Every structure is written in structure tokens, then in C-alpha cells.
PDB file of C-alpha atoms in Angstrom:
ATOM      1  CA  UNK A   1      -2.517  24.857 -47.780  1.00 59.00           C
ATOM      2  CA  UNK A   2      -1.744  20.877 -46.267  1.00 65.00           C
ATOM      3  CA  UNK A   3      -4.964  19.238 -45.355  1.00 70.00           C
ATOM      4  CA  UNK A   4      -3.936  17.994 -42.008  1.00 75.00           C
ATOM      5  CA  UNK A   5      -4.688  14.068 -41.182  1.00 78.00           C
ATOM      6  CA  UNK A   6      -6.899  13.280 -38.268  1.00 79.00           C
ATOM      7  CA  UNK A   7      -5.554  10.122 -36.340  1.00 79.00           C
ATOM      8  CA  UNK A   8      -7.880   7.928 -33.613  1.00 80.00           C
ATOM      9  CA  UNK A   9      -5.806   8.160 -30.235  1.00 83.00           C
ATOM     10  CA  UNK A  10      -4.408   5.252 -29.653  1.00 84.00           C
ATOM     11  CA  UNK A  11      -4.959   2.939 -26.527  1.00 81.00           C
ATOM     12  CA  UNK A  12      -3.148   1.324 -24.077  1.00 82.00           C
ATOM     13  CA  UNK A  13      -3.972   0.089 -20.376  1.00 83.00           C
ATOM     14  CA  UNK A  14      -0.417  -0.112 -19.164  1.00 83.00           C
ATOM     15  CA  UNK A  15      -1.084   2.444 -16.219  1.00 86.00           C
ATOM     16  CA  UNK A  16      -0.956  -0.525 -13.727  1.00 90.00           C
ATOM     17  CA  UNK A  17       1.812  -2.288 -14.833  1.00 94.00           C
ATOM     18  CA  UNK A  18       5.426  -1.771 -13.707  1.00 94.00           C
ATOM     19  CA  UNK A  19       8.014   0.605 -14.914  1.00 94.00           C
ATOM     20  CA  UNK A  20      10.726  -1.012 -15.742  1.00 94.00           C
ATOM     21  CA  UNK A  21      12.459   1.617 -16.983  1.00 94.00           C
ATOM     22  CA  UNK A  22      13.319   2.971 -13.344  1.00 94.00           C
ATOM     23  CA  UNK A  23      15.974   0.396 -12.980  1.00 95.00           C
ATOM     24  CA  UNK A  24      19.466   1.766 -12.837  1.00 96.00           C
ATOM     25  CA  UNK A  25      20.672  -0.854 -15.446  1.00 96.00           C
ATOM     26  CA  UNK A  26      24.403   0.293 -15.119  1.00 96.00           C
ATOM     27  CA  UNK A  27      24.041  -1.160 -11.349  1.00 96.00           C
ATOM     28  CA  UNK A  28      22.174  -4.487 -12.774  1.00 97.00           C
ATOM     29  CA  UNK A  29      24.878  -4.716 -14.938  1.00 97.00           C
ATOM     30  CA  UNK A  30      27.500  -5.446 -12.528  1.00 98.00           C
ATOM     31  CA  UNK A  31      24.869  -7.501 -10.451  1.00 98.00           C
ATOM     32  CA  UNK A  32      24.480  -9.782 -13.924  1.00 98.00           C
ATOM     33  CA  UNK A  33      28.552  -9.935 -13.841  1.00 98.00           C
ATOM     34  CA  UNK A  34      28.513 -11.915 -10.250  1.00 98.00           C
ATOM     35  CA  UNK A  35      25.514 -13.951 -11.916  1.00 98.00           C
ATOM     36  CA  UNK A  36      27.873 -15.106 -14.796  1.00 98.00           C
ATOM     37  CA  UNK A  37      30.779 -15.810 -12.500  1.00 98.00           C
ATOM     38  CA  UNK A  38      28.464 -17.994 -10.310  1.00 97.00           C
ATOM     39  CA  UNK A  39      26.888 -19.795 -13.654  1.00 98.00           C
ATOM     40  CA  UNK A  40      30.927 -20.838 -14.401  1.00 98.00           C
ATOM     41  CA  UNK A  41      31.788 -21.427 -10.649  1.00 97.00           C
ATOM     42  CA  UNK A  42      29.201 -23.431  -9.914  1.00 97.00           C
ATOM     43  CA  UNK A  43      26.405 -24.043 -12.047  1.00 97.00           C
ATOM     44  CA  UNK A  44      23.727 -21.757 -13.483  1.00 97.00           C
ATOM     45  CA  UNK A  45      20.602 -21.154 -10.969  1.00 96.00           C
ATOM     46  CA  UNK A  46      22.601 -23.348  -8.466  1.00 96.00           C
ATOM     47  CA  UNK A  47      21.646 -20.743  -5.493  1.00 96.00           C
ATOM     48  CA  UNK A  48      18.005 -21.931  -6.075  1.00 96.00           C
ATOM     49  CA  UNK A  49      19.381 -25.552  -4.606  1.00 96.00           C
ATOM     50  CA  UNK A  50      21.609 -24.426  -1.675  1.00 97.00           C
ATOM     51  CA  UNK A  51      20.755 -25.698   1.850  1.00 97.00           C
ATOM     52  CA  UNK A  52      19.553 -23.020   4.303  1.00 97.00           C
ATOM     53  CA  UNK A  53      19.943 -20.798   1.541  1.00 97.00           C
ATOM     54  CA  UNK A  54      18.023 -17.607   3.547  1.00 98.00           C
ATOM     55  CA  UNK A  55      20.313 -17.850   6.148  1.00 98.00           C
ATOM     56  CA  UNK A  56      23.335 -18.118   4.157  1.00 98.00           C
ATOM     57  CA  UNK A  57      22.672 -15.872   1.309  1.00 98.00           C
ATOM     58  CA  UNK A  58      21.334 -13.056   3.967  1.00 98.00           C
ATOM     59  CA  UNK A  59      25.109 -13.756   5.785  1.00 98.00           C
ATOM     60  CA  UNK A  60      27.013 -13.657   2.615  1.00 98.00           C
ATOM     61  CA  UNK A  61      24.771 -10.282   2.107  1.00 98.00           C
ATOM     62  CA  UNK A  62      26.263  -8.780   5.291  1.00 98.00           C
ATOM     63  CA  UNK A  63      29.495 -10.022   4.614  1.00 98.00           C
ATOM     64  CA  UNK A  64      29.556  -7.599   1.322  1.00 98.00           C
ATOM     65  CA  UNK A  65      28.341  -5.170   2.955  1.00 98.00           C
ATOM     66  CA  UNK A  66      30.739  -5.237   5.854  1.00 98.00           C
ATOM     67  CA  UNK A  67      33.801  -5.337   3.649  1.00 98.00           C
ATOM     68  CA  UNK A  68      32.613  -2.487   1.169  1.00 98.00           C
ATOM     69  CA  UNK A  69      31.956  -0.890   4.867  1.00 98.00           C
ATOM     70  CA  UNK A  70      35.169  -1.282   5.681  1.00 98.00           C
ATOM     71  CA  UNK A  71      37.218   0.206   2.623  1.00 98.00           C
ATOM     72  CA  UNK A  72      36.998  -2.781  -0.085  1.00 98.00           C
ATOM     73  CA  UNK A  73      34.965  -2.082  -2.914  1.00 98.00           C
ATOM     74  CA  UNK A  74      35.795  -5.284  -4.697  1.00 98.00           C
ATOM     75  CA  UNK A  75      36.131  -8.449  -4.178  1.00 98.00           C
ATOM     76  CA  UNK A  76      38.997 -10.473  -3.986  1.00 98.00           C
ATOM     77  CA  UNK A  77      38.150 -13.663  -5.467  1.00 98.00           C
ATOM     78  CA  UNK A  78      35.736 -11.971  -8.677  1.00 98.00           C
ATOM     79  CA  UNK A  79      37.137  -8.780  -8.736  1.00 98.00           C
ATOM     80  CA  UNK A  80      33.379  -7.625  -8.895  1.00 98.00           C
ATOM     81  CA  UNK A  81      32.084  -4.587  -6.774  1.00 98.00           C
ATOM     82  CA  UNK A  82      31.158  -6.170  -3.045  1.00 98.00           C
ATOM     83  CA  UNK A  83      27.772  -4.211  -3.678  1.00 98.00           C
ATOM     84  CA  UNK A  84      27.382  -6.362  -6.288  1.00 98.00           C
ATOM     85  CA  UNK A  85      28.000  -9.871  -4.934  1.00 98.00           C
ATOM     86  CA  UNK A  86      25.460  -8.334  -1.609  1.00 98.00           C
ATOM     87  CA  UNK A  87      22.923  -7.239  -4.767  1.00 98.00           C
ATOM     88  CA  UNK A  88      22.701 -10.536  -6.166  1.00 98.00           C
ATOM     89  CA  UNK A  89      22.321 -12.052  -2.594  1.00 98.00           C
ATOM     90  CA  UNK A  90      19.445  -9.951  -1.842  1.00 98.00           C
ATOM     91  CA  UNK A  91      17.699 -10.544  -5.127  1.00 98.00           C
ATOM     92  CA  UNK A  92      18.665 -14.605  -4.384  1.00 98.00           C
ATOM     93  CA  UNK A  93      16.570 -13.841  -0.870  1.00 98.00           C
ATOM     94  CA  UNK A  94      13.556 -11.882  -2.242  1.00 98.00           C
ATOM     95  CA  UNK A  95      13.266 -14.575  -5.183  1.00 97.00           C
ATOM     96  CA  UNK A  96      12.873 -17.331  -2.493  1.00 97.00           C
ATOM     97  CA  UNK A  97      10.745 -15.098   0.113  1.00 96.00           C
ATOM     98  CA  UNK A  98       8.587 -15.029  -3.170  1.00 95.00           C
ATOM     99  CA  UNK A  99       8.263 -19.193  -2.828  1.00 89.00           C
TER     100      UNK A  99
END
């Protein structure tokens, strides 16, 4: 017969952190793909030091949207999903609501 070992349970206050494990990461993915192509377009964290930047990122947003709306899943200049390109915008916008 095995003696069986008696362990302490552990402890860890995590239950008010976030989950970060309920991202869809396949979606981030593709949101981290218009990311690079802006790094080598223009310059890496270059949206931070756009003028009007709200404005414009929220009406590049709708722009996205609008074409995915309208039957064009990609776009033509990246070749990345427009759902992407409005992703990124709208994490550019809650980034600087944040500020």
C-alpha cells in the first residue's frame, strides 16, 4: 500500500485581475499585422503623434467598416482584413481616451 503525500494548497489572489486568456488571439493576430505594416510605413507608435488623431482614427474606423460593409474584406493597399485596419483604429482611440 502507497503512503499518499499531503500537499499545503497553494495560494494565489489573482481573482481580481484580468483574464487575458479571453482574447481571440487569431483576431489580434491580424490586428498586430496592420501594426507591423504601419511600423514600416511610417514609423513605429507614429499614431501616438498624429494631429486630431480621435477624429481621424475614429473616421478611418468607419471607413473600414464601411468598405467591409460593402463587400471588401481586405484592403487594397495592405492586403490586411478591413476589420483589421478598423481594430487597430479603435484600440489607437481607446489608448488615447485612456490619456
Amino acid at each position: 500500500m502507497s503512503k499518499e503525500i499531503l500537499r499545503p494548497t497553494g495560494m494565489k489572489f489573482d481573482n481580481d485581475k484580468l483574464d487575458y486568456t479571453l482574447v481571440p488571439w487569431d483576431g489580434l493576430e491580424e490586428i498586430v499585422k496592420v501594426l507591423e505594416f504601419g511600423a514600416k510605413k511610417y514609423d513605429r507608435d507614429n499614431w501616438k503623434h498624429v494631429e486630431n488623431a480621435e477624429s481621424r482614427y475614429l473616421a478611418a474606423a468607419f471607413r473600414h467598416m464601411i468598405n467591409y460593409n460593402n463587400g471588401e474584406l481586405t484592403d487594397k493597399e495592405t492586403g490586411l482584413s478591413h476589420l483589421a485596419h478598423a481594430g487597430c483604429c479603435i484600440l489607437f482611440l481607446l489608448s488615447l481616451e485612456k490619456k
